[in-house]
Tab-separated table of C-alpha atoms in Angstrom:
chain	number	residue	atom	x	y	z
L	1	UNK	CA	0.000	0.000	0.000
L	2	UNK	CA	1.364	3.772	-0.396
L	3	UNK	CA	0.768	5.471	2.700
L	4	UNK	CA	1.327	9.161	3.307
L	5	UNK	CA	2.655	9.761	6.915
L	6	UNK	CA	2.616	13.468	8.308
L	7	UNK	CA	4.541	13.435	11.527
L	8	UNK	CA	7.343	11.767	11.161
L	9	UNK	CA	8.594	12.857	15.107
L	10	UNK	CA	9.717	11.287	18.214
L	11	UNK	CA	6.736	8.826	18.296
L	12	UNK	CA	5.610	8.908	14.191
L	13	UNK	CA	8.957	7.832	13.060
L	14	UNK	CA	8.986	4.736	14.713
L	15	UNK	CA	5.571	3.749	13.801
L	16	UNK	CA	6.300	4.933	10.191
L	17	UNK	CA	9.816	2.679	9.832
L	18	UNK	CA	7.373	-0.432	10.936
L	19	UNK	CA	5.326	0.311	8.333
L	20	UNK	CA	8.349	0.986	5.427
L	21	UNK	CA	9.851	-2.525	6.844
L	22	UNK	CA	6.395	-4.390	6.279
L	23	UNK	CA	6.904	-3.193	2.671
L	24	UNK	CA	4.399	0.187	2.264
L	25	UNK	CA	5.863	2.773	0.898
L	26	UNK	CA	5.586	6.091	2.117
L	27	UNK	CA	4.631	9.626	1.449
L	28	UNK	CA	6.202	12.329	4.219
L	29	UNK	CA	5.436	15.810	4.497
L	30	UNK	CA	7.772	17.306	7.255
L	31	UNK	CA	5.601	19.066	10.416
L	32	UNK	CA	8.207	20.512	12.566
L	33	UNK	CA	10.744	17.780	12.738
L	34	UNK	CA	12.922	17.371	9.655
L	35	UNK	CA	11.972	14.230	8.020
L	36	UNK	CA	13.885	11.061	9.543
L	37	UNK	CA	17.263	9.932	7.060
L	38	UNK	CA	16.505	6.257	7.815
L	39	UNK	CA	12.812	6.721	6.302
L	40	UNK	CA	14.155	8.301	3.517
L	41	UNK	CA	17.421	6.625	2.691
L	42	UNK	CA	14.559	3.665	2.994
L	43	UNK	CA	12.519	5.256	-0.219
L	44	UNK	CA	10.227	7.040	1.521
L	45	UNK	CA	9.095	9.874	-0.792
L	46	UNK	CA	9.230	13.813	0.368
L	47	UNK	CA	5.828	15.707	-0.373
L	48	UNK	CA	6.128	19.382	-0.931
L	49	UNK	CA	2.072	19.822	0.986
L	50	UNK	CA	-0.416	18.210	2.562
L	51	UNK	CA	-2.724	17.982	-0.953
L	52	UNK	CA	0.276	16.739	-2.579
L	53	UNK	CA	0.530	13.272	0.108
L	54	UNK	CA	-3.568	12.865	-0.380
L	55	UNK	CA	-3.259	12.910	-3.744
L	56	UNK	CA	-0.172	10.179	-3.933
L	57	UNK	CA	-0.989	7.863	-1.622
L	58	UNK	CA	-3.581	5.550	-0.718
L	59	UNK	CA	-4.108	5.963	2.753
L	60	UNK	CA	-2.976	9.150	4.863
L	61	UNK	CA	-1.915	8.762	8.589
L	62	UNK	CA	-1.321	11.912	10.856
L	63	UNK	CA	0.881	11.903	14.227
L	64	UNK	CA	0.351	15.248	15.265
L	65	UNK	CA	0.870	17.119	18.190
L	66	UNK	CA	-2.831	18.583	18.955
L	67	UNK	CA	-5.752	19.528	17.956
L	68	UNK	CA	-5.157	22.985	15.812
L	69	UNK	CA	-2.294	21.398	13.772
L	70	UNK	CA	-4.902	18.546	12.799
L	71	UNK	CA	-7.132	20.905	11.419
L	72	UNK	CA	-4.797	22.869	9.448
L	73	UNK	CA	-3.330	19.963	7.839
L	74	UNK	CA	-6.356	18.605	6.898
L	75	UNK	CA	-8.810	21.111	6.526
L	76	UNK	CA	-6.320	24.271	5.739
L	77	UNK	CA	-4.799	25.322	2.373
L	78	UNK	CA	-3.504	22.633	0.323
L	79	UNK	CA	-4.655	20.090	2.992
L	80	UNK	CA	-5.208	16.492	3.534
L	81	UNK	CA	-8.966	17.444	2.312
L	82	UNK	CA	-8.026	19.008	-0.995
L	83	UNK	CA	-6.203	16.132	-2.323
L	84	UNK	CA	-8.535	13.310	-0.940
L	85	UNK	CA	-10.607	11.066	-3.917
L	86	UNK	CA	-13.213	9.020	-3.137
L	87	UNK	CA	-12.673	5.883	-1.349
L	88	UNK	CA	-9.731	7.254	0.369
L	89	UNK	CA	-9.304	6.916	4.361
L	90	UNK	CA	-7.461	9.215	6.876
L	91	UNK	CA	-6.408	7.912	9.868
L	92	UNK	CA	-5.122	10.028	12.852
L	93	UNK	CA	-3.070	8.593	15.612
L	94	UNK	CA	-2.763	11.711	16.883
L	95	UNK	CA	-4.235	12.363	20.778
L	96	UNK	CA	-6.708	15.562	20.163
L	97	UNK	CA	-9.983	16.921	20.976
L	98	UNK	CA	-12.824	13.972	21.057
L	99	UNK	CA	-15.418	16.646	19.737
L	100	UNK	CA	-13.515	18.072	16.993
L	101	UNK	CA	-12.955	14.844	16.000
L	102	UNK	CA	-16.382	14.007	15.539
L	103	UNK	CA	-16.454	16.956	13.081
L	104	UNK	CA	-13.562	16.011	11.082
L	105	UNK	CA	-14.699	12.810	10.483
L	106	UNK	CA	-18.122	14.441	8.821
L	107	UNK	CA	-15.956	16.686	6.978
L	108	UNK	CA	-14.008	13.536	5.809
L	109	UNK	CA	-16.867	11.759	5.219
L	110	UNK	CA	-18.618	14.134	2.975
L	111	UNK	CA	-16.132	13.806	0.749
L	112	UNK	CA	-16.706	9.675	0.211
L	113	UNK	CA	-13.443	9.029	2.373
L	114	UNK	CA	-13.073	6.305	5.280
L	115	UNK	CA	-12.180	8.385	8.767
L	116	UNK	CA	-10.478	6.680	11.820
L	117	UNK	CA	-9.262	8.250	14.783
L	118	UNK	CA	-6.547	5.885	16.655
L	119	UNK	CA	-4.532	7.466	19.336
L	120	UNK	CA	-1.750	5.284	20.935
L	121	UNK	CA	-0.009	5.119	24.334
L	122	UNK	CA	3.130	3.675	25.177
L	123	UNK	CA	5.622	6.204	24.325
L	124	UNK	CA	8.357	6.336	22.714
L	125	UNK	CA	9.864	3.074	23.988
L	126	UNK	CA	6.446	1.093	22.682
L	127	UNK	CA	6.830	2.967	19.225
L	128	UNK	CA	9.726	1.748	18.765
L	129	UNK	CA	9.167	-1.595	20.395
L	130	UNK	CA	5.667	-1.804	18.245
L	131	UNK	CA	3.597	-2.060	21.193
L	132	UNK	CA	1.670	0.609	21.623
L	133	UNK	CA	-1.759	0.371	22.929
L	134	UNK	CA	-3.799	1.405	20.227
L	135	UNK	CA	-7.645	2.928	20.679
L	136	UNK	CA	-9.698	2.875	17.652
L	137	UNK	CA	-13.111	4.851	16.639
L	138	UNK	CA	-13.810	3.562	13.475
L	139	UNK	CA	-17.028	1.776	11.967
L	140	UNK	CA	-16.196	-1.776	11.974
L	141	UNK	CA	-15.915	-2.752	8.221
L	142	UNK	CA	-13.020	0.011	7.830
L	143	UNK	CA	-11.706	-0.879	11.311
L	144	UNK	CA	-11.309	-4.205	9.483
L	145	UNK	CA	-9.613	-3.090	6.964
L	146	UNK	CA	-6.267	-1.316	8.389
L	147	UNK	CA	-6.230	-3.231	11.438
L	148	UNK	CA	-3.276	-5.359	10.011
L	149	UNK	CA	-1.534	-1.680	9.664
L	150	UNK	CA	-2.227	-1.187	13.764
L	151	UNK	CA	-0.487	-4.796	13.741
L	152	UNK	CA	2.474	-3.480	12.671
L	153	UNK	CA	2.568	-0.857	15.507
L	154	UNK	CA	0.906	-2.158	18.613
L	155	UNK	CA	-0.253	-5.409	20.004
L	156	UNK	CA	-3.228	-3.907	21.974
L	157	UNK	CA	-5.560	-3.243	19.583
L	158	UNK	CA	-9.433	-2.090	20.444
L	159	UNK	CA	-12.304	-0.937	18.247
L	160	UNK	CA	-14.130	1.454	20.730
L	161	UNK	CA	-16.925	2.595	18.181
L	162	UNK	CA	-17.848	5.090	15.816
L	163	UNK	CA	-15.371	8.220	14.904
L	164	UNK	CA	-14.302	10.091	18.383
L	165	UNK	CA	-14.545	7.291	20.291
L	166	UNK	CA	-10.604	6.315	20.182
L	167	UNK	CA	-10.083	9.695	21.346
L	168	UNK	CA	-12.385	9.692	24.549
L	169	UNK	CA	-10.746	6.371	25.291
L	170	UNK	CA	-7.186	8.143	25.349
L	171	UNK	CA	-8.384	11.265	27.450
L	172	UNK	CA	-9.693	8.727	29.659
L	173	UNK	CA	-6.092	6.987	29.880
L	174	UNK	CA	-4.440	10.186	30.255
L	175	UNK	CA	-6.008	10.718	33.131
L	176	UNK	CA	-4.895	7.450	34.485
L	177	UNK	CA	-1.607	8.108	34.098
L	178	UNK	CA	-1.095	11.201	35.566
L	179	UNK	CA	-3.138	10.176	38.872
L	180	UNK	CA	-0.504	6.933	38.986
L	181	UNK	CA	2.299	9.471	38.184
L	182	UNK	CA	0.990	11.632	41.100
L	183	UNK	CA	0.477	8.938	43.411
L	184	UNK	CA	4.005	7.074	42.897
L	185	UNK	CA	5.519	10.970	43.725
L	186	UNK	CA	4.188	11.329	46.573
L	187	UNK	CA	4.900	7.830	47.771
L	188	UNK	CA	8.612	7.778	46.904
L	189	UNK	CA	8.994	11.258	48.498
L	190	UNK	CA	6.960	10.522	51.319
L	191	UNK	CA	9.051	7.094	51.954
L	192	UNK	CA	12.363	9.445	51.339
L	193	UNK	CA	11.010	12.095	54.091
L	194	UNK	CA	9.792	9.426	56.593
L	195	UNK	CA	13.532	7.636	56.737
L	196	UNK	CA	13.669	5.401	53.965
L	197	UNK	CA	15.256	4.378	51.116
L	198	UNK	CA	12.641	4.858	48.445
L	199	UNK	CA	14.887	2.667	46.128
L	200	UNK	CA	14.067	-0.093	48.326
L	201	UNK	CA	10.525	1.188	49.055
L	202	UNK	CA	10.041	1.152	44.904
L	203	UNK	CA	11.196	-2.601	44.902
L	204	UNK	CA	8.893	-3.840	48.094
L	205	UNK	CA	5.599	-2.193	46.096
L	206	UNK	CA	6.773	-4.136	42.875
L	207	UNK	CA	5.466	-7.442	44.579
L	208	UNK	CA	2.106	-6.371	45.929
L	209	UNK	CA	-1.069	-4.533	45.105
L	210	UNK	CA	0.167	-1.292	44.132
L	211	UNK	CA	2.406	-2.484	41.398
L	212	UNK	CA	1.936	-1.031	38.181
L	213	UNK	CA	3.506	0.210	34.778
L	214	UNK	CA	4.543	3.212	36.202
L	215	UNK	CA	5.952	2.422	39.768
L	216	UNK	CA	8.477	0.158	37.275
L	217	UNK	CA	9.105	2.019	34.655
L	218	UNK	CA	8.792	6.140	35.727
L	219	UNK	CA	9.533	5.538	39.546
L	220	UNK	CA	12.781	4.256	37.950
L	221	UNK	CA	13.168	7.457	35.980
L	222	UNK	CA	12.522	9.056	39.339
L	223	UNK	CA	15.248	7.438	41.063
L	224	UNK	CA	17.440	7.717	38.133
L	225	UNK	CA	16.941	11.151	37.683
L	226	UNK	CA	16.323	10.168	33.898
L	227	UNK	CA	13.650	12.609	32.161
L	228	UNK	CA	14.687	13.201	29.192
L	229	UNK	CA	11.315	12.759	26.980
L	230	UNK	CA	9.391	10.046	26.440
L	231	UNK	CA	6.434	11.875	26.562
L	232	UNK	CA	6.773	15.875	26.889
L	233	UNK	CA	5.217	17.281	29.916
L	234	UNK	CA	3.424	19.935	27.937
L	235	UNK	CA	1.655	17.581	25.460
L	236	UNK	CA	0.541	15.599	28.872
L	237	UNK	CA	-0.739	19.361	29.850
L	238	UNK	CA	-2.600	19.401	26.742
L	239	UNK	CA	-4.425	16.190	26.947
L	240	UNK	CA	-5.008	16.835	30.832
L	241	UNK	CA	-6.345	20.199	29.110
L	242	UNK	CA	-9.279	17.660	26.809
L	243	UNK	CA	-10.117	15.820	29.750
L	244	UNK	CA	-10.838	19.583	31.865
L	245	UNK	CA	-12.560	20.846	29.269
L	246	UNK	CA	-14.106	17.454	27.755
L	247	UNK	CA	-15.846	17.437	31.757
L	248	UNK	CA	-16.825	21.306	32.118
L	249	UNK	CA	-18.899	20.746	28.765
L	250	UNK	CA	-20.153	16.983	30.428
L	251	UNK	CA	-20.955	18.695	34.228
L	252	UNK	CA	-18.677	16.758	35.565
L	253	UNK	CA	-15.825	17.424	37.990
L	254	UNK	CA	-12.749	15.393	37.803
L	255	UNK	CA	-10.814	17.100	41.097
L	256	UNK	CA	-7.639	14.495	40.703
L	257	UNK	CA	-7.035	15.819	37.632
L	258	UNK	CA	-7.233	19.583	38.076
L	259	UNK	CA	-4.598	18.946	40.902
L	260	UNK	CA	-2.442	16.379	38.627
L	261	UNK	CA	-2.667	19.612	35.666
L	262	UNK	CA	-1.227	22.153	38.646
L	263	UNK	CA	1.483	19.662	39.357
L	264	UNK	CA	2.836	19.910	35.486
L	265	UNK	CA	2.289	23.603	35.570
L	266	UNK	CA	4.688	23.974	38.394
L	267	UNK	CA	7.547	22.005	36.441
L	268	UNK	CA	6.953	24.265	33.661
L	269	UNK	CA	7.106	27.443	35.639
L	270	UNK	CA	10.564	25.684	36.422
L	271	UNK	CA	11.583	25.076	32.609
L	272	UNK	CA	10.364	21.563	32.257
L	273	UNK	CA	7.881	21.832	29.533
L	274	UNK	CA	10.163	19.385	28.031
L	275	UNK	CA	10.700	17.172	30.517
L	276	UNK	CA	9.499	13.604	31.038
L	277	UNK	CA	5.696	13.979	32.322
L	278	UNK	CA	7.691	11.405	35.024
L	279	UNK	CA	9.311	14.540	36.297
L	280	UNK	CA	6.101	15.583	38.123
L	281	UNK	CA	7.724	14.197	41.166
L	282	UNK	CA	10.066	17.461	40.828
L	283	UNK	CA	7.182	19.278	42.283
L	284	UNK	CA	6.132	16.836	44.820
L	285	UNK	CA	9.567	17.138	45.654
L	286	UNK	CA	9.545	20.408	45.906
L	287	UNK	CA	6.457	20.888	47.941
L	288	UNK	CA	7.961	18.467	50.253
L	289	UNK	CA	11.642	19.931	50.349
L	290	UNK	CA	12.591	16.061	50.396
L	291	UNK	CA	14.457	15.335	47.055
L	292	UNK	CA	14.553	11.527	46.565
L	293	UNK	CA	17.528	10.129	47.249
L	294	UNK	CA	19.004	12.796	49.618
């Protein structure tokens, strides 16, 4: 299949080389970062816009980093939507707005074309590992009919329902994540200020009930000091930013998550917009004048 890929970044060009190694060849259009060498010393094709990848490939896939740079690359001037034919489908793995979504995939739709909305999670490590957890809105004859492209990705692979639904279901896991991220902080730094090594603490919790993905892998990171990104503490803002908004729209109050949204602010107001979203525990740390490990 010829696929156009716009977002060839720190998680798309991963997920793209899986897809050039299967044997698709590709169609990139550079969005901020320069198009990966290994994509294109692979054969991967450089598009000049938007209109031009529609037009040349057979399927278009966008990794993008929210909501505004969806619509402009779809819907803007010499978009996705300008060089679409019939038949054609658009998948986005990006992790954006559940309502927009709902009318891009109209949009998309009105113009005889296939939408699917796909988010992923598992970083950069399950990008490159092809493992990421992969939430699909899709109807289910099209879901169908790319799955074995989400093969060559993830391994956790779930039809939610119709278009937006993929997207509600990563807002949802967002949330998850930074409550554990919160909650492994303050234990750590709580087991560090009470008299204990939390090194030790970390490896007693790994055997019990409050085990989890992140007590292994980002209360690690913690200890290690290790937050380079991974996943970018301002794009975890901005999804924690859906869910707010997502629940003042739904009258519903999600408390945890205001206070997980604060936490992030306060590493950025300390530079670390870029940091691992594990680095929360800098301002747990900070509230506690405990740093881990001292």
């Amino acid at each position: 299949m010829k696929i156009g890929f716009i977002g060839a970044g720190i998680m798309g060009a991963p997920m793209a080389a899986h897809l050039q190694a299967a044997g698709h060849e590709l169609v990139l259009l550079q969005h901020r970062s320069p198009l990966p060498a290994n994509l294109l010393d692979g054969g991967a094709t450089p598009a000049a816009s938007a209109r031009e990848v529609a037009q040349a490939s057979d399927l278009v896939i966008l990794m993008l980093p929210d909501t505004p740079d969806v619509e402009a690359v779809l819907f803007g001037a010499d978009g996705v939507g300008e060089g679409l034919s019939k038949g054609k489908t658009v998948i986005d793995m990006s992790s954006i707005d559940p309502i927009a979504t709902k009318g891009f995939a109209e949009k998309v739709a009105a113009l005889g074309c296939d939408y699917v909305d796909a988010p992923v999670s598992g970083g950069e490590v399950g990008a490159k590992a092809a493992s990421l957890t992969i939430m699909v809105g899709a109807d289910e004859p099209v879901f169908e009919r790319v799955r074995p492209l989400f093969e060559l990705m993830g391994k956790n692979i779930t039809l939610i329902g119709p278009a937006s639904s993929g997207q509600i279901a990563k807002v949802a896991n967002q949330i998850i994540v930074a409550l554990n991220i919160e909650a492994v902080s303050e234990a750590l730094v709580f087991a560090a200020k009470a008299g204990a090594d939390p090194a030790r603490v970390r490896e007693a919790l790994m055997g019990g009930f409050a085990s989890s993905r992140i007590l292994e892998v980002h209360g690690q990171r913690m200890l290690d000091r290790t937050f380079d990104p991974g996943f970018r503490i301002r794009l975890h803002q901005k999804d924690l930013s859906l869910a707010i908004d997502s629940a003042r729209k739904l009258g519903l109050a999600l408390p945890a998550t205001a206070n997980a949204q604060q936490l992030f602010s306060a590493c950025v107001a300390q530079g670390g917009a870029d940091w691992d979203h594990s680095a929360m525990v800098k301002a747990i740390e900070t509230l506690a004048a405990q740093p881990l490990g001292a």
